[in-house]
Short mmCIF file of C-alpha atoms in Angstrom, two decimals:
data_model
loop_
_atom_site.label_atom_id
_atom_site.label_comp_id
_atom_site.label_asym_id
_atom_site.label_seq_id
_atom_site.Cartn_x
_atom_site.Cartn_y
_atom_site.Cartn_z
CA UNK A 1 -15.53 12.67 -44.12
CA UNK A 2 -15.43 16.01 -42.47
CA UNK A 3 -14.42 16.39 -38.87
CA UNK A 4 -14.23 19.49 -36.54
CA UNK A 5 -11.89 19.68 -33.47
CA UNK A 6 -11.88 22.14 -30.77
CA UNK A 7 -9.49 22.42 -27.89
CA UNK A 8 -9.24 22.62 -24.95
CA UNK A 9 -12.37 20.89 -23.95
CA UNK A 10 -12.68 22.77 -20.43
CA UNK A 11 -10.67 25.80 -19.37
CA UNK A 12 -10.55 27.72 -16.03
CA UNK A 13 -8.93 31.13 -16.29
CA UNK A 14 -8.43 33.87 -13.83
CA UNK A 15 -9.76 37.41 -14.72
CA UNK A 16 -7.38 39.46 -16.65
CA UNK A 17 -5.56 36.41 -18.22
CA UNK A 18 -5.30 35.81 -21.87
CA UNK A 19 -7.36 33.34 -24.02
CA UNK A 20 -6.60 31.18 -26.90
CA UNK A 21 -9.05 28.60 -28.13
CA UNK A 22 -8.48 26.72 -31.35
CA UNK A 23 -10.54 24.95 -33.80
CA UNK A 24 -9.46 23.17 -36.72
CA UNK A 25 -11.64 21.24 -39.52
CA UNK A 26 -10.29 18.19 -41.46
CA UNK A 27 -11.65 16.84 -44.89
CA UNK A 28 -12.97 19.95 -46.62
CA UNK A 29 -11.28 23.07 -48.29
CA UNK A 30 -12.32 26.72 -47.92
CA UNK A 31 -15.00 26.16 -45.30
CA UNK A 32 -16.89 29.01 -43.84
CA UNK A 33 -16.05 29.21 -40.25
CA UNK A 34 -18.03 30.40 -37.06
CA UNK A 35 -17.53 31.24 -33.33
CA UNK A 36 -20.42 31.01 -31.07
CA UNK A 37 -21.07 31.59 -27.51
CA UNK A 38 -23.53 29.90 -25.20
CA UNK A 39 -24.22 31.37 -21.82
CA UNK A 40 -25.68 29.09 -19.23
CA UNK A 41 -29.17 27.93 -19.87
CA UNK A 42 -29.31 30.44 -22.92
CA UNK A 43 -29.14 30.26 -26.59
CA UNK A 44 -26.33 30.85 -29.12
CA UNK A 45 -24.66 33.99 -29.83
CA UNK A 46 -22.56 34.46 -32.96
CA UNK A 47 -19.56 36.09 -32.25
CA UNK A 48 -17.47 35.84 -35.42
CA UNK A 49 -17.42 34.21 -38.93
CA UNK A 50 -14.94 34.00 -41.65
CA UNK A 51 -15.29 33.15 -45.28
CA UNK A 52 -11.56 32.91 -46.09
CA UNK A 53 -8.02 33.15 -44.68
CA UNK A 54 -7.65 36.58 -42.88
CA UNK A 55 -11.14 37.40 -43.33
CA UNK A 56 -13.00 38.02 -40.21
CA UNK A 57 -16.37 39.59 -39.45
CA UNK A 58 -17.36 40.41 -35.92
CA UNK A 59 -20.89 40.27 -34.85
CA UNK A 60 -20.86 41.86 -31.51
CA UNK A 61 -18.23 44.32 -29.87
CA UNK A 62 -16.63 42.62 -27.09
CA UNK A 63 -12.94 42.12 -25.70
CA UNK A 64 -12.72 38.88 -27.94
CA UNK A 65 -10.85 38.72 -31.35
CA UNK A 66 -10.65 36.01 -33.80
CA UNK A 67 -8.21 34.99 -36.49
CA UNK A 68 -7.80 32.57 -39.31
CA UNK A 69 -4.32 31.94 -40.04
CA UNK A 70 -4.88 28.87 -42.14
CA UNK A 71 -7.75 27.71 -44.47
CA UNK A 72 -9.10 25.34 -41.86
CA UNK A 73 -8.00 26.84 -38.59
CA UNK A 74 -9.95 29.29 -36.60
CA UNK A 75 -8.77 30.70 -33.33
CA UNK A 76 -10.60 32.74 -30.77
CA UNK A 77 -8.49 34.91 -28.34
CA UNK A 78 -8.69 37.66 -25.71
CA UNK A 79 -5.96 39.89 -24.10
CA UNK A 80 -7.79 39.93 -20.79
CA UNK A 81 -10.58 37.86 -19.91
CA UNK A 82 -13.69 39.23 -18.08
CA UNK A 83 -15.96 37.34 -15.62
CA UNK A 84 -18.51 37.71 -18.36
CA UNK A 85 -16.54 35.81 -20.78
CA UNK A 86 -17.47 32.52 -19.04
CA UNK A 87 -19.64 30.05 -21.31
CA UNK A 88 -19.61 27.41 -23.61
CA UNK A 89 -17.89 28.21 -26.91
CA UNK A 90 -18.73 26.48 -29.97
CA UNK A 91 -17.01 26.47 -33.32
CA UNK A 92 -18.90 25.38 -36.55
CA UNK A 93 -18.02 25.26 -40.29
CA UNK A 94 -20.36 24.95 -43.58
CA UNK A 95 -19.15 24.42 -47.03
CA UNK A 96 -18.63 27.46 -49.17
CA UNK A 97 -22.31 28.49 -50.57
CA UNK A 98 -24.18 25.92 -48.40
CA UNK A 99 -25.99 26.83 -45.32
CA UNK A 100 -26.01 23.77 -43.05
CA UNK A 101 -23.52 24.33 -40.26
CA UNK A 102 -21.75 21.39 -38.50
CA UNK A 103 -20.53 21.99 -34.96
CA UNK A 104 -17.64 20.94 -32.83
CA UNK A 105 -17.71 19.63 -29.39
CA UNK A 106 -17.27 22.95 -27.83
CA UNK A 107 -14.81 24.38 -25.11
CA UNK A 108 -16.35 25.06 -21.77
CA UNK A 109 -14.68 28.31 -20.33
CA UNK A 110 -14.97 29.36 -16.74
CA UNK A 111 -13.46 32.75 -15.67
CA UNK A 112 -12.76 33.19 -11.90
CA UNK B 1 -34.72 40.97 -40.26
CA UNK B 2 -35.27 37.06 -40.61
CA UNK B 3 -35.87 35.44 -37.30
CA UNK B 4 -37.25 32.23 -35.81
CA UNK B 5 -39.21 32.12 -32.59
CA UNK B 6 -39.62 28.96 -30.72
CA UNK B 7 -41.73 27.64 -27.74
CA UNK B 8 -40.11 28.22 -24.35
CA UNK B 9 -39.44 25.39 -22.01
CA UNK B 10 -38.53 23.65 -20.27
CA UNK B 11 -40.71 20.69 -21.51
CA UNK B 12 -41.03 17.75 -19.34
CA UNK B 13 -42.51 14.42 -20.69
CA UNK B 14 -42.94 10.72 -19.85
CA UNK B 15 -41.27 8.19 -22.03
CA UNK B 16 -43.42 7.39 -25.06
CA UNK B 17 -45.37 10.64 -25.00
CA UNK B 18 -45.84 12.68 -28.06
CA UNK B 19 -43.48 15.50 -28.41
CA UNK B 20 -44.28 19.06 -30.14
CA UNK B 21 -41.92 22.00 -30.18
CA UNK B 22 -43.28 24.89 -31.96
CA UNK B 23 -41.26 27.15 -34.36
CA UNK B 24 -42.49 30.06 -36.50
CA UNK B 25 -39.99 32.22 -38.63
CA UNK B 26 -40.10 35.59 -40.05
CA UNK B 27 -38.22 35.97 -43.45
CA UNK B 28 -38.49 38.00 -46.48
CA UNK B 29 -37.11 35.41 -48.98
CA UNK B 30 -37.61 31.67 -48.89
CA UNK B 31 -35.05 30.55 -46.14
CA UNK B 32 -33.94 26.81 -45.42
CA UNK B 33 -35.19 25.68 -42.04
CA UNK B 34 -33.23 23.52 -39.48
CA UNK B 35 -33.54 21.60 -36.25
CA UNK B 36 -30.44 21.01 -34.25
CA UNK B 37 -30.23 19.10 -31.01
CA UNK B 38 -27.75 19.62 -28.13
CA UNK B 39 -27.21 16.74 -25.57
CA UNK B 40 -25.86 17.61 -22.27
CA UNK B 41 -22.37 18.85 -22.57
CA UNK B 42 -21.96 18.64 -26.13
CA UNK B 43 -21.83 20.75 -29.31
CA UNK B 44 -25.03 21.01 -31.56
CA UNK B 45 -25.92 18.36 -34.13
CA UNK B 46 -27.95 18.80 -37.09
CA UNK B 47 -31.30 16.86 -36.51
CA UNK B 48 -33.03 17.44 -39.67
CA UNK B 49 -33.81 20.18 -42.29
CA UNK B 50 -35.98 21.39 -45.16
CA UNK B 51 -35.07 23.70 -48.13
CA UNK B 52 -38.41 24.45 -49.56
CA UNK B 53 -42.20 24.72 -48.79
CA UNK B 54 -43.98 21.49 -47.98
CA UNK B 55 -40.70 19.56 -47.51
CA UNK B 56 -40.50 17.13 -44.61
CA UNK B 57 -37.33 16.64 -42.93
CA UNK B 58 -36.99 13.60 -40.90
CA UNK B 59 -34.50 11.83 -38.59
CA UNK B 60 -34.46 9.54 -35.53
CA UNK B 61 -38.13 9.32 -35.50
CA UNK B 62 -38.51 13.16 -35.49
CA UNK B 63 -40.28 15.15 -38.30
CA UNK B 64 -40.95 18.65 -39.23
CA UNK B 65 -42.63 20.12 -42.29
CA UNK B 66 -41.83 23.37 -43.82
CA UNK B 67 -45.27 25.32 -43.90
CA UNK B 68 -45.12 28.24 -46.00
CA UNK B 69 -48.74 29.48 -45.29
CA UNK B 70 -48.40 29.31 -41.58
CA UNK B 71 -44.48 30.28 -41.56
CA UNK B 72 -43.87 27.17 -39.12
CA UNK B 73 -41.48 24.41 -38.81
CA UNK B 74 -42.87 22.62 -35.87
CA UNK B 75 -40.78 19.50 -34.42
CA UNK B 76 -42.71 16.31 -33.63
CA UNK B 77 -41.90 12.83 -32.35
CA UNK B 78 -44.61 10.35 -31.75
CA UNK B 79 -42.96 8.37 -28.75
CA UNK B 80 -39.87 9.79 -26.93
CA UNK B 81 -37.34 8.16 -24.99
CA UNK B 82 -35.12 9.07 -22.16
CA UNK B 83 -32.15 9.68 -24.53
CA UNK B 84 -34.26 12.30 -26.25
CA UNK B 85 -33.45 14.53 -23.32
CA UNK B 86 -31.70 17.58 -25.01
CA UNK B 87 -31.93 21.11 -25.98
CA UNK B 88 -33.60 21.64 -29.45
CA UNK B 89 -32.92 24.90 -31.71
CA UNK B 90 -34.93 25.96 -34.51
CA UNK B 91 -32.81 27.70 -37.12
CA UNK B 92 -33.11 29.38 -40.50
CA UNK B 93 -30.74 30.88 -43.06
CA UNK B 94 -31.54 34.33 -44.10
CA UNK B 95 -31.50 34.93 -47.76
CA UNK B 96 -27.93 35.82 -49.33
CA UNK B 97 -26.26 35.46 -45.74
CA UNK B 98 -23.65 33.13 -44.36
CA UNK B 99 -25.14 33.00 -40.92
CA UNK B 100 -28.01 31.06 -39.51
CA UNK B 101 -30.62 32.59 -37.27
CA UNK B 102 -31.22 30.42 -34.08
CA UNK B 103 -34.23 30.24 -31.87
CA UNK B 104 -33.50 30.60 -27.98
CA UNK B 105 -33.62 26.67 -27.71
CA UNK B 106 -36.13 24.65 -25.95
CA UNK B 107 -35.06 22.23 -23.09
CA UNK B 108 -36.66 18.94 -23.16
CA UNK B 109 -36.53 16.40 -20.25
CA UNK B 110 -38.14 12.83 -20.77
CA UNK B 111 -38.67 10.96 -17.48
CA UNK B 112 -38.80 7.09 -17.35
#
């Protein structure tokens, strides 16, 4: 069966510091991968998605970036965090050609 | 573009009450429709889905019917429990796209 992991689970970072969040999927090949952000009490905002290694599509302009160095690994990064980057970050995957997305447990980021 | 609109919360109910969360959609094609649930502090879980008109998705006592004539996919449960307290998201997959379009989410609190 497929599983999706995210780490860390919780992160507290100062403004201006770098960020690296990791997401990995097991039990499937060539998944579509997604990064979402959920601000407190709000809905989901799609940040990036990827249909293959090295292929990243950005949905909103921001100081975040994403990379996919391996088939089942998706990384969300920032060089300098802003206060507004605080939120709950969710990674998701879907099988190529299928629409159902499966979500990881999320990373709660607090920027102080 | 394709989108969903779901009723605003929060919704507060007593145990064993009937729950309805309205969701309507706008789409140019024939999207699949989804309900996701997010329990406190966790990622999203797929609750149910329907892929074509008149399909009924069901899971854990929840049901939703894909109504093309009213462009709706309302979520219902006949007798809620405290453990159903969560945020519920309606979503659709726009035609020929890898992304899901999510509603804003409805927070449901069930009191004993």
